[in-house]
Amino acid sequence: MEKYLINGGRKLSGKIKVESAKNSVLPILAASVLTDEEVVIENCPKIADVTSMLKILNSLGVKTRFDEDSLIINASGILEYTITETLSKELRSSVFMMGALISRFKKVKIAYPGGCDIGLRPIDIHIAALKSLGVSVTEKEGYVNCLAEKLTGREIYLDFPSVGATENVILASVMAKGKTEIKNAAREPEIVDLMKFLNSMGAKIYGGGTSTILIDGVESLSGSTFKPIGDRIEAGTYLIATAITGGEVEIKGIDVKNISALIHKLCDNTCKITIKNDIIYLKSGGKGKAFSFSTGPHPFFPTDLQAPATALLSVADGVSVVTENVFEMRYKHIPELIKMGADITVKGKTAIIKGVERLHGASVTSFDLRGGASLVVAGLNAEGVTEVTGIKHIERGYFNMPQKLNALGADIKRIN
Ligand code: EPZ
């Protein structure tokens, strides 16, 4: 069984280059089928979720190839509008193909998406919004069938600022007739990136990053060469990993305002942080102090950094209170942290973390992407060796995590 063996207790020090944001690249890959012209995604991370998304595109007849770090996509030969259950189940981002294929073909047949098991993750908000655009939706035997005579823009209100639903509506309305206005849209930086990518293809989208997004439908879209933003969650994970080891790190390629909630909390944890353009420099202040936070839609503390931050707080000085407001099952890493000596009590959405002096190595299992990352973070601090299994989850979203951490002085072996 594949696993990481982490020999803890070593201070991290050095420089890290983060990849392009997984949660930008995935909807951008879906958007790439909206044109017959060539699309080039620069600095595309070779993570498992991208591989899964490329399998979906290839199954539709889309040509894709890597030229070093650039991914070249040509959807002129796209034939299919059906995505099989096997492919849909591999990741959550298959859901973006609904909006993209409706735009392209006015129809799509797709099985319910997969993704991290961090909650029910329904797609009711997606479906309600697509219906508002004139799409008829039937659900049968685990498949969602969508059909639209034509797509007509209109005002759409999202019951929750869902990232995926916001992106799906943008994809479905970008070539609809007239204007679409999304109210209560998600404000994540990855939404802004999707808007910039589509606008570079000739779309007319305004207001990305605010809770009201306007899409003025256009006739067609052209090809584009685009470099997505840096992965703020990968960057945040490595900042936390450095803090828990008492080290120092320089991270380049991130707009710090995209993770300002974490930056503020790391300062409370006694880290010294300086920013110079797109470089974040963090120096640990030694034994960290407890801090509390609640996750929520951007610009709240990102739910994707809740698990890594919980690992940091398990060895902070004092008691921290963490509330996970976005997903209802995002504490699966906590029993594993407890095996490593953490003192954490979960009551509903809230985790109460009493900091201990130090964690100890144990054999732990990762059940989802960010929960797995939190176990690696914990292992970096722990006395002795920590064995992390279930690393396939981690490698869906972190490219070369052991190599990047070992370059900073960690001692992680990947056992195949
Ligand atoms: C995106 O997931 C990200 N994934 C997630 O990152 C991230 O945690 C999440 O946004 C929140 O920021 C990608 O971008 C590929 P949501 P998504 O729709 O779109 C509920 C990671 O670790 N909801 O904003 O699925 C839902 O159940 C991953 O990189 C409905 O009820 O998130 C959840 O409780 C994990 N009905 C909440 O809204 C719907 O139709 C937020 O979900 C849609 C969502």
mmCIF file with all atom_site columns, N, CA, C and O and ligand atoms in Angstrom, residues 22-23 26-27 92-93 96 116 118 120-127 160-165 167 188 232 303-304 326-328 330 369-370, ligand 1:
data_model
loop_
_atom_site.group_PDB
_atom_site.id
_atom_site.type_symbol
_atom_site.label_atom_id
_atom_site.label_alt_id
_atom_site.label_comp_id
_atom_site.label_asym_id
_atom_site.label_entity_id
_atom_site.label_seq_id
_atom_site.pdbx_PDB_ins_code
_atom_site.Cartn_x
_atom_site.Cartn_y
_atom_site.Cartn_z
_atom_site.occupancy
_atom_site.B_iso_or_equiv
_atom_site.pdbx_formal_charge
_atom_site.auth_seq_id
_atom_site.auth_comp_id
_atom_site.auth_asym_id
_atom_site.auth_atom_id
_atom_site.pdbx_PDB_model_num
ATOM   1   N N   . LYS A 1 22  ? -5.295  24.461 -8.313  1.00 0.00 ? 22  LYS A N   1
ATOM   2   C CA  . LYS A 1 22  ? -6.112  23.313 -8.747  1.00 0.00 ? 22  LYS A CA  1
ATOM   3   C C   . LYS A 1 22  ? -7.546  23.788 -9.014  1.00 0.00 ? 22  LYS A C   1
ATOM   4   O O   . LYS A 1 22  ? -8.139  23.452 -10.038 1.00 0.00 ? 22  LYS A O   1
ATOM   5   N N   . ASN A 1 23  ? -8.080  24.600 -8.092  1.00 0.00 ? 23  ASN A N   1
ATOM   6   C CA  . ASN A 1 23  ? -9.492  24.968 -8.196  1.00 0.00 ? 23  ASN A CA  1
ATOM   7   C C   . ASN A 1 23  ? -9.765  26.100 -9.182  1.00 0.00 ? 23  ASN A C   1
ATOM   8   O O   . ASN A 1 23  ? -10.910 26.505 -9.373  1.00 0.00 ? 23  ASN A O   1
ATOM   9   N N   . LEU A 1 26  ? -9.214  23.452 -12.885 1.00 0.00 ? 26  LEU A N   1
ATOM   10  C CA  . LEU A 1 26  ? -10.279 22.478 -13.181 1.00 0.00 ? 26  LEU A CA  1
ATOM   11  C C   . LEU A 1 26  ? -11.475 23.115 -13.900 1.00 0.00 ? 26  LEU A C   1
ATOM   12  O O   . LEU A 1 26  ? -11.877 22.623 -14.964 1.00 0.00 ? 26  LEU A O   1
ATOM   13  N N   . PRO A 1 27  ? -12.054 24.226 -13.422 1.00 0.00 ? 27  PRO A N   1
ATOM   14  C CA  . PRO A 1 27  ? -13.128 24.840 -14.214 1.00 0.00 ? 27  PRO A CA  1
ATOM   15  C C   . PRO A 1 27  ? -12.635 25.416 -15.545 1.00 0.00 ? 27  PRO A C   1
ATOM   16  O O   . PRO A 1 27  ? -13.354 25.423 -16.542 1.00 0.00 ? 27  PRO A O   1
ATOM   17  N N   . ARG A 1 92  ? -15.056 15.959 -8.174  1.00 0.00 ? 92  ARG A N   1
ATOM   18  C CA  . ARG A 1 92  ? -16.183 16.889 -8.097  1.00 0.00 ? 92  ARG A CA  1
ATOM   19  C C   . ARG A 1 92  ? -16.264 17.733 -9.354  1.00 0.00 ? 92  ARG A C   1
ATOM   20  O O   . ARG A 1 92  ? -17.338 18.105 -9.802  1.00 0.00 ? 92  ARG A O   1
ATOM   21  N N   . SER A 1 93  ? -15.127 18.037 -9.932  1.00 0.00 ? 93  SER A N   1
ATOM   22  C CA  . SER A 1 93  ? -15.088 19.014 -11.032 1.00 0.00 ? 93  SER A CA  1
ATOM   23  C C   . SER A 1 93  ? -15.743 18.527 -12.301 1.00 0.00 ? 93  SER A C   1
ATOM   24  O O   . SER A 1 93  ? -15.948 19.301 -13.225 1.00 0.00 ? 93  SER A O   1
ATOM   25  N N   . PHE A 1 96  ? -18.599 20.646 -13.594 1.00 0.00 ? 96  PHE A N   1
ATOM   26  C CA  . PHE A 1 96  ? -18.474 21.851 -14.422 1.00 0.00 ? 96  PHE A CA  1
ATOM   27  C C   . PHE A 1 96  ? -18.767 21.541 -15.879 1.00 0.00 ? 96  PHE A C   1
ATOM   28  O O   . PHE A 1 96  ? -19.069 22.444 -16.672 1.00 0.00 ? 96  PHE A O   1
ATOM   29  N N   . CYS A 1 116 ? -14.010 14.649 -2.870  1.00 0.00 ? 116 CYS A N   1
ATOM   30  C CA  . CYS A 1 116 ? -13.710 14.307 -1.472  1.00 0.00 ? 116 CYS A CA  1
ATOM   31  C C   . CYS A 1 116 ? -15.003 14.035 -0.693  1.00 0.00 ? 116 CYS A C   1
ATOM   32  O O   . CYS A 1 116 ? -15.993 14.731 -0.838  1.00 0.00 ? 116 CYS A O   1
ATOM   33  N N   . ILE A 1 118 ? -16.521 14.751 2.011   1.00 0.00 ? 118 ILE A N   1
ATOM   34  C CA  . ILE A 1 118 ? -16.512 15.715 3.135   1.00 0.00 ? 118 ILE A CA  1
ATOM   35  C C   . ILE A 1 118 ? -17.918 16.229 3.418   1.00 0.00 ? 118 ILE A C   1
ATOM   36  O O   . ILE A 1 118 ? -18.117 17.222 4.109   1.00 0.00 ? 118 ILE A O   1
ATOM   37  N N   . LEU A 1 120 ? -22.412 15.673 1.932   1.00 0.00 ? 120 LEU A N   1
ATOM   38  C CA  . LEU A 1 120 ? -23.331 15.142 0.912   1.00 0.00 ? 120 LEU A CA  1
ATOM   39  C C   . LEU A 1 120 ? -23.021 15.710 -0.470  1.00 0.00 ? 120 LEU A C   1
ATOM   40  O O   . LEU A 1 120 ? -23.156 15.055 -1.488  1.00 0.00 ? 120 LEU A O   1
ATOM   41  N N   . ARG A 1 121 ? -22.659 16.944 -0.482  1.00 0.00 ? 121 ARG A N   1
ATOM   42  C CA  . ARG A 1 121 ? -22.262 17.664 -1.711  1.00 0.00 ? 121 ARG A CA  1
ATOM   43  C C   . ARG A 1 121 ? -23.328 17.532 -2.818  1.00 0.00 ? 121 ARG A C   1
ATOM   44  O O   . ARG A 1 121 ? -23.048 17.067 -3.924  1.00 0.00 ? 121 ARG A O   1
ATOM   45  N N   . PRO A 1 122 ? -24.555 17.910 -2.528  1.00 0.00 ? 122 PRO A N   1
ATOM   46  C CA  . PRO A 1 122 ? -25.593 17.845 -3.564  1.00 0.00 ? 122 PRO A CA  1
ATOM   47  C C   . PRO A 1 122 ? -25.312 18.853 -4.681  1.00 0.00 ? 122 PRO A C   1
ATOM   48  O O   . PRO A 1 122 ? -24.411 19.689 -4.555  1.00 0.00 ? 122 PRO A O   1
ATOM   49  N N   . ILE A 1 123 ? -26.086 18.752 -5.761  1.00 0.00 ? 123 ILE A N   1
ATOM   50  C CA  . ILE A 1 123 ? -25.923 19.746 -6.844  1.00 0.00 ? 123 ILE A CA  1
ATOM   51  C C   . ILE A 1 123 ? -27.248 20.459 -7.105  1.00 0.00 ? 123 ILE A C   1
ATOM   52  O O   . ILE A 1 123 ? -27.504 20.941 -8.210  1.00 0.00 ? 123 ILE A O   1
ATOM   53  N N   . ASP A 1 124 ? -28.076 20.537 -6.067  1.00 0.00 ? 124 ASP A N   1
ATOM   54  C CA  . ASP A 1 124 ? -29.407 21.165 -6.226  1.00 0.00 ? 124 ASP A CA  1
ATOM   55  C C   . ASP A 1 124 ? -29.319 22.630 -6.636  1.00 0.00 ? 124 ASP A C   1
ATOM   56  O O   . ASP A 1 124 ? -30.114 23.105 -7.461  1.00 0.00 ? 124 ASP A O   1
ATOM   57  N N   . ILE A 1 125 ? -28.319 23.350 -6.112  1.00 0.00 ? 125 ILE A N   1
ATOM   58  C CA  . ILE A 1 125 ? -28.182 24.783 -6.449  1.00 0.00 ? 125 ILE A CA  1
ATOM   59  C C   . ILE A 1 125 ? -27.767 24.914 -7.926  1.00 0.00 ? 125 ILE A C   1
ATOM   60  O O   . ILE A 1 125 ? -28.274 25.763 -8.656  1.00 0.00 ? 125 ILE A O   1
ATOM   61  N N   . HIS A 1 126 ? -26.875 24.000 -8.377  1.00 0.00 ? 126 HIS A N   1
ATOM   62  C CA  . HIS A 1 126 ? -26.477 23.996 -9.792  1.00 0.00 ? 126 HIS A CA  1
ATOM   63  C C   . HIS A 1 126 ? -27.722 23.796 -10.665 1.00 0.00 ? 126 HIS A C   1
ATOM   64  O O   . HIS A 1 126 ? -27.967 24.552 -11.616 1.00 0.00 ? 126 HIS A O   1
ATOM   65  N N   . ILE A 1 127 ? -28.498 22.784 -10.329 1.00 0.00 ? 127 ILE A N   1
ATOM   66  C CA  . ILE A 1 127 ? -29.639 22.393 -11.185 1.00 0.00 ? 127 ILE A CA  1
ATOM   67  C C   . ILE A 1 127 ? -30.700 23.490 -11.203 1.00 0.00 ? 127 ILE A C   1
ATOM   68  O O   . ILE A 1 127 ? -31.203 23.872 -12.263 1.00 0.00 ? 127 ILE A O   1
ATOM   69  N N   . PHE A 1 160 ? -27.006 29.650 -1.812  1.00 0.00 ? 160 PHE A N   1
ATOM   70  C CA  . PHE A 1 160 ? -25.745 29.681 -1.055  1.00 0.00 ? 160 PHE A CA  1
ATOM   71  C C   . PHE A 1 160 ? -24.664 30.097 -2.051  1.00 0.00 ? 160 PHE A C   1
ATOM   72  O O   . PHE A 1 160 ? -24.743 29.701 -3.223  1.00 0.00 ? 160 PHE A O   1
ATOM   73  N N   . PRO A 1 161 ? -23.683 30.880 -1.663  1.00 0.00 ? 161 PRO A N   1
ATOM   74  C CA  . PRO A 1 161 ? -22.639 31.277 -2.624  1.00 0.00 ? 161 PRO A CA  1
ATOM   75  C C   . PRO A 1 161 ? -21.723 30.092 -2.975  1.00 0.00 ? 161 PRO A C   1
ATOM   76  O O   . PRO A 1 161 ? -20.540 30.080 -2.629  1.00 0.00 ? 161 PRO A O   1
ATOM   77  N N   . SER A 1 162 ? -22.312 29.119 -3.644  1.00 0.00 ? 162 SER A N   1
ATOM   78  C CA  . SER A 1 162 ? -21.582 27.898 -4.021  1.00 0.00 ? 162 SER A CA  1
ATOM   79  C C   . SER A 1 162 ? -20.555 28.212 -5.102  1.00 0.00 ? 162 SER A C   1
ATOM   80  O O   . SER A 1 162 ? -20.895 28.808 -6.141  1.00 0.00 ? 162 SER A O   1
ATOM   81  N N   . VAL A 1 163 ? -19.309 27.808 -4.870  1.00 0.00 ? 163 VAL A N   1
ATOM   82  C CA  . VAL A 1 163 ? -18.245 28.028 -5.861  1.00 0.00 ? 163 VAL A CA  1
ATOM   83  C C   . VAL A 1 163 ? -18.584 27.313 -7.161  1.00 0.00 ? 163 VAL A C   1
ATOM   84  O O   . VAL A 1 163 ? -18.619 27.923 -8.234  1.00 0.00 ? 163 VAL A O   1
ATOM   85  N N   . GLY A 1 164 ? -18.896 26.043 -7.061  1.00 0.00 ? 164 GLY A N   1
ATOM   86  C CA  . GLY A 1 164 ? -19.163 25.256 -8.277  1.00 0.00 ? 164 GLY A CA  1
ATOM   87  C C   . GLY A 1 164 ? -20.393 25.724 -9.013  1.00 0.00 ? 164 GLY A C   1
ATOM   88  O O   . GLY A 1 164 ? -20.400 25.811 -10.247 1.00 0.00 ? 164 GLY A O   1
ATOM   89  N N   . ALA A 1 165 ? -21.445 26.067 -8.265  1.00 0.00 ? 165 ALA A N   1
ATOM   90  C CA  . ALA A 1 165 ? -22.678 26.511 -8.930  1.00 0.00 ? 165 ALA A CA  1
ATOM   91  C C   . ALA A 1 165 ? -22.443 27.849 -9.636  1.00 0.00 ? 165 ALA A C   1
ATOM   92  O O   . ALA A 1 165 ? -22.910 28.062 -10.765 1.00 0.00 ? 165 ALA A O   1
ATOM   93  N N   . GLU A 1 167 ? -19.641 28.879 -10.897 1.00 0.00 ? 167 GLU A N   1
ATOM   94  C CA  . GLU A 1 167 ? -18.845 28.582 -12.097 1.00 0.00 ? 167 GLU A CA  1
ATOM   95  C C   . GLU A 1 167 ? -19.686 27.910 -13.167 1.00 0.00 ? 167 GLU A C   1
ATOM   96  O O   . GLU A 1 167 ? -19.584 28.231 -14.358 1.00 0.00 ? 167 GLU A O   1
ATOM   97  N N   . GLU A 1 188 ? -14.755 33.615 -4.427  1.00 0.00 ? 188 GLU A N   1
ATOM   98  C CA  . GLU A 1 188 ? -13.399 33.045 -4.371  1.00 0.00 ? 188 GLU A CA  1
ATOM   99  C C   . GLU A 1 188 ? -12.506 33.567 -5.498  1.00 0.00 ? 188 GLU A C   1
ATOM   100 O O   . GLU A 1 188 ? -12.991 33.813 -6.615  1.00 0.00 ? 188 GLU A O   1
ATOM   101 N N   . ARG A 1 232 ? -3.481  29.095 -3.738  1.00 0.00 ? 232 ARG A N   1
ATOM   102 C CA  . ARG A 1 232 ? -3.447  29.701 -2.398  1.00 0.00 ? 232 ARG A CA  1
ATOM   103 C C   . ARG A 1 232 ? -3.565  28.644 -1.292  1.00 0.00 ? 232 ARG A C   1
ATOM   104 O O   . ARG A 1 232 ? -3.071  28.829 -0.188  1.00 0.00 ? 232 ARG A O   1
ATOM   105 N N   . THR A 1 303 ? -12.295 26.955 4.026   1.00 0.00 ? 303 THR A N   1
ATOM   106 C CA  . THR A 1 303 ? -12.570 25.607 4.538   1.00 0.00 ? 303 THR A CA  1
ATOM   107 C C   . THR A 1 303 ? -11.453 24.639 4.136   1.00 0.00 ? 303 THR A C   1
ATOM   108 O O   . THR A 1 303 ? -11.132 23.709 4.874   1.00 0.00 ? 303 THR A O   1
ATOM   109 N N   . ASP A 1 304 ? -10.788 24.898 3.017   1.00 0.00 ? 304 ASP A N   1
ATOM   110 C CA  . ASP A 1 304 ? -9.734  23.978 2.550   1.00 0.00 ? 304 ASP A CA  1
ATOM   111 C C   . ASP A 1 304 ? -8.479  24.056 3.408   1.00 0.00 ? 304 ASP A C   1
ATOM   112 O O   . ASP A 1 304 ? -7.602  23.198 3.277   1.00 0.00 ? 304 ASP A O   1
ATOM   113 N N   . VAL A 1 326 ? -18.755 25.148 6.293   1.00 0.00 ? 326 VAL A N   1
ATOM   114 C CA  . VAL A 1 326 ? -19.019 24.927 4.866   1.00 0.00 ? 326 VAL A CA  1
ATOM   115 C C   . VAL A 1 326 ? -19.406 23.491 4.542   1.00 0.00 ? 326 VAL A C   1
ATOM   116 O O   . VAL A 1 326 ? -20.364 23.233 3.832   1.00 0.00 ? 326 VAL A O   1
ATOM   117 N N   . PHE A 1 327 ? -18.636 22.530 5.074   1.00 0.00 ? 327 PHE A N   1
ATOM   118 C CA  . PHE A 1 327 ? -18.944 21.114 4.808   1.00 0.00 ? 327 PHE A CA  1
ATOM   119 C C   . PHE A 1 327 ? -19.275 20.404 6.114   1.00 0.00 ? 327 PHE A C   1
ATOM   120 O O   . PHE A 1 327 ? -18.661 20.663 7.145   1.00 0.00 ? 327 PHE A O   1
ATOM   121 N N   . GLU A 1 328 ? -20.228 19.482 6.035   1.00 0.00 ? 328 GLU A N   1
ATOM   122 C CA  . GLU A 1 328 ? -20.727 18.866 7.282   1.00 0.00 ? 328 GLU A CA  1
ATOM   123 C C   . GLU A 1 328 ? -19.926 17.658 7.737   1.00 0.00 ? 328 GLU A C   1
ATOM   124 O O   . GLU A 1 328 ? -20.126 17.130 8.807   1.00 0.00 ? 328 GLU A O   1
ATOM   125 N N   . ARG A 1 330 ? -16.193 17.379 7.603   1.00 0.00 ? 330 ARG A N   1
ATOM   126 C CA  . ARG A 1 330 ? -14.805 17.729 7.281   1.00 0.00 ? 330 ARG A CA  1
ATOM   127 C C   . ARG A 1 330 ? -13.892 17.633 8.508   1.00 0.00 ? 330 ARG A C   1
ATOM   128 O O   . ARG A 1 330 ? -12.953 18.397 8.659   1.00 0.00 ? 330 ARG A O   1
ATOM   129 N N   . LEU A 1 369 ? -8.535  14.919 0.719   1.00 0.00 ? 369 LEU A N   1
ATOM   130 C CA  . LEU A 1 369 ? -7.360  15.687 0.281   1.00 0.00 ? 369 LEU A CA  1
ATOM   131 C C   . LEU A 1 369 ? -6.755  16.552 1.372   1.00 0.00 ? 369 LEU A C   1
ATOM   132 O O   . LEU A 1 369 ? -5.572  16.441 1.722   1.00 0.00 ? 369 LEU A O   1
ATOM   133 N N   . ARG A 1 370 ? -7.536  17.412 1.972   1.00 0.00 ? 370 ARG A N   1
ATOM   134 C CA  . ARG A 1 370 ? -6.971  18.380 2.921   1.00 0.00 ? 370 ARG A CA  1
ATOM   135 C C   . ARG A 1 370 ? -6.782  17.738 4.299   1.00 0.00 ? 370 ARG A C   1
ATOM   136 O O   . ARG A 1 370 ? -5.855  18.116 5.030   1.00 0.00 ? 370 ARG A O   1
HETATM 137 C C1  . EPZ B 2 .   ? -15.238 24.019 -4.349  1.00 0.00 ? 1   EPZ B C1  1
HETATM 138 O O1  . EPZ B 2 .   ? -16.069 22.893 -4.122  1.00 0.00 ? 1   EPZ B O1  1
HETATM 139 C C2  . EPZ B 2 .   ? -13.809 23.507 -4.223  1.00 0.00 ? 1   EPZ B C2  1
HETATM 140 N N1  . EPZ B 2 .   ? -13.557 22.500 -5.239  1.00 0.00 ? 1   EPZ B N1  1
HETATM 141 C C3  . EPZ B 2 .   ? -13.603 22.903 -2.839  1.00 0.00 ? 1   EPZ B C3  1
HETATM 142 O O2  . EPZ B 2 .   ? -12.236 22.506 -2.746  1.00 0.00 ? 1   EPZ B O2  1
HETATM 143 C C4  . EPZ B 2 .   ? -13.872 23.990 -1.799  1.00 0.00 ? 1   EPZ B C4  1
HETATM 144 O O3  . EPZ B 2 .   ? -13.768 23.410 -0.506  1.00 0.00 ? 1   EPZ B O3  1
HETATM 145 C C5  . EPZ B 2 .   ? -15.292 24.545 -1.985  1.00 0.00 ? 1   EPZ B C5  1
HETATM 146 O O4  . EPZ B 2 .   ? -15.443 25.026 -3.341  1.00 0.00 ? 1   EPZ B O4  1
HETATM 147 C C6  . EPZ B 2 .   ? -15.586 25.692 -1.042  1.00 0.00 ? 1   EPZ B C6  1
HETATM 148 O O5  . EPZ B 2 .   ? -14.639 26.693 -1.197  1.00 0.00 ? 1   EPZ B O5  1
HETATM 149 C C7  . EPZ B 2 .   ? -13.289 22.915 -6.512  1.00 0.00 ? 1   EPZ B C7  1
HETATM 150 O O6  . EPZ B 2 .   ? -13.289 24.091 -6.813  1.00 0.00 ? 1   EPZ B O6  1
HETATM 151 C C8  . EPZ B 2 .   ? -12.986 21.834 -7.507  1.00 0.00 ? 1   EPZ B C8  1
HETATM 152 P P1  . EPZ B 2 .   ? -19.459 24.639 -2.910  1.00 0.00 ? 1   EPZ B P1  1
HETATM 153 P P2  . EPZ B 2 .   ? -17.664 22.978 -4.404  1.00 0.00 ? 1   EPZ B P2  1
HETATM 154 O O7  . EPZ B 2 .   ? -20.406 24.347 -4.005  1.00 0.00 ? 1   EPZ B O7  1
HETATM 155 O O8  . EPZ B 2 .   ? -17.902 23.819 -5.594  1.00 0.00 ? 1   EPZ B O8  1
HETATM 156 C C9  . EPZ B 2 .   ? -23.208 22.992 -0.541  1.00 0.00 ? 1   EPZ B C9  1
HETATM 157 C C10 . EPZ B 2 .   ? -10.463 21.085 -2.208  1.00 0.00 ? 1   EPZ B C10 1
HETATM 158 O O9  . EPZ B 2 .   ? -10.104 20.587 -1.128  1.00 0.00 ? 1   EPZ B O9  1
HETATM 159 N N2  . EPZ B 2 .   ? -23.875 22.892 -1.848  1.00 0.00 ? 1   EPZ B N2  1
HETATM 160 O O10 . EPZ B 2 .   ? -19.032 26.045 -2.663  1.00 0.00 ? 1   EPZ B O10 1
HETATM 161 O O11 . EPZ B 2 .   ? -18.202 21.605 -4.356  1.00 0.00 ? 1   EPZ B O11 1
HETATM 162 C C11 . EPZ B 2 .   ? -22.079 21.979 -0.399  1.00 0.00 ? 1   EPZ B C11 1
HETATM 163 O O12 . EPZ B 2 .   ? -22.578 20.708 -0.032  1.00 0.00 ? 1   EPZ B O12 1
HETATM 164 C C12 . EPZ B 2 .   ? -11.941 21.105 -2.551  1.00 0.00 ? 1   EPZ B C12 1
HETATM 165 O O13 . EPZ B 2 .   ? -9.701  21.595 -3.070  1.00 0.00 ? 1   EPZ B O13 1
HETATM 166 C C13 . EPZ B 2 .   ? -25.210 22.525 -1.895  1.00 0.00 ? 1   EPZ B C13 1
HETATM 167 O O14 . EPZ B 2 .   ? -25.840 22.282 -0.873  1.00 0.00 ? 1   EPZ B O14 1
HETATM 168 O O15 . EPZ B 2 .   ? -18.130 23.772 -3.096  1.00 0.00 ? 1   EPZ B O15 1
HETATM 169 C C14 . EPZ B 2 .   ? -21.225 22.599 0.657   1.00 0.00 ? 1   EPZ B C14 1
HETATM 170 O O16 . EPZ B 2 .   ? -21.761 22.304 1.921   1.00 0.00 ? 1   EPZ B O16 1
HETATM 171 C C15 . EPZ B 2 .   ? -12.804 20.443 -1.489  1.00 0.00 ? 1   EPZ B C15 1
HETATM 172 N N3  . EPZ B 2 .   ? -25.813 22.413 -3.107  1.00 0.00 ? 1   EPZ B N3  1
HETATM 173 C C16 . EPZ B 2 .   ? -21.361 24.103 0.371   1.00 0.00 ? 1   EPZ B C16 1
HETATM 174 O O17 . EPZ B 2 .   ? -22.555 24.250 -0.426  1.00 0.00 ? 1   EPZ B O17 1
HETATM 175 C C17 . EPZ B 2 .   ? -25.149 22.677 -4.283  1.00 0.00 ? 1   EPZ B C17 1
HETATM 176 O O18 . EPZ B 2 .   ? -25.768 22.576 -5.365  1.00 0.00 ? 1   EPZ B O18 1
HETATM 177 C C18 . EPZ B 2 .   ? -20.180 24.706 -0.399  1.00 0.00 ? 1   EPZ B C18 1
HETATM 178 O O19 . EPZ B 2 .   ? -20.046 23.967 -1.582  1.00 0.00 ? 1   EPZ B O19 1
HETATM 179 C C19 . EPZ B 2 .   ? -23.786 23.051 -4.213  1.00 0.00 ? 1   EPZ B C19 1
HETATM 180 C C20 . EPZ B 2 .   ? -23.170 23.167 -2.991  1.00 0.00 ? 1   EPZ B C20 1
#
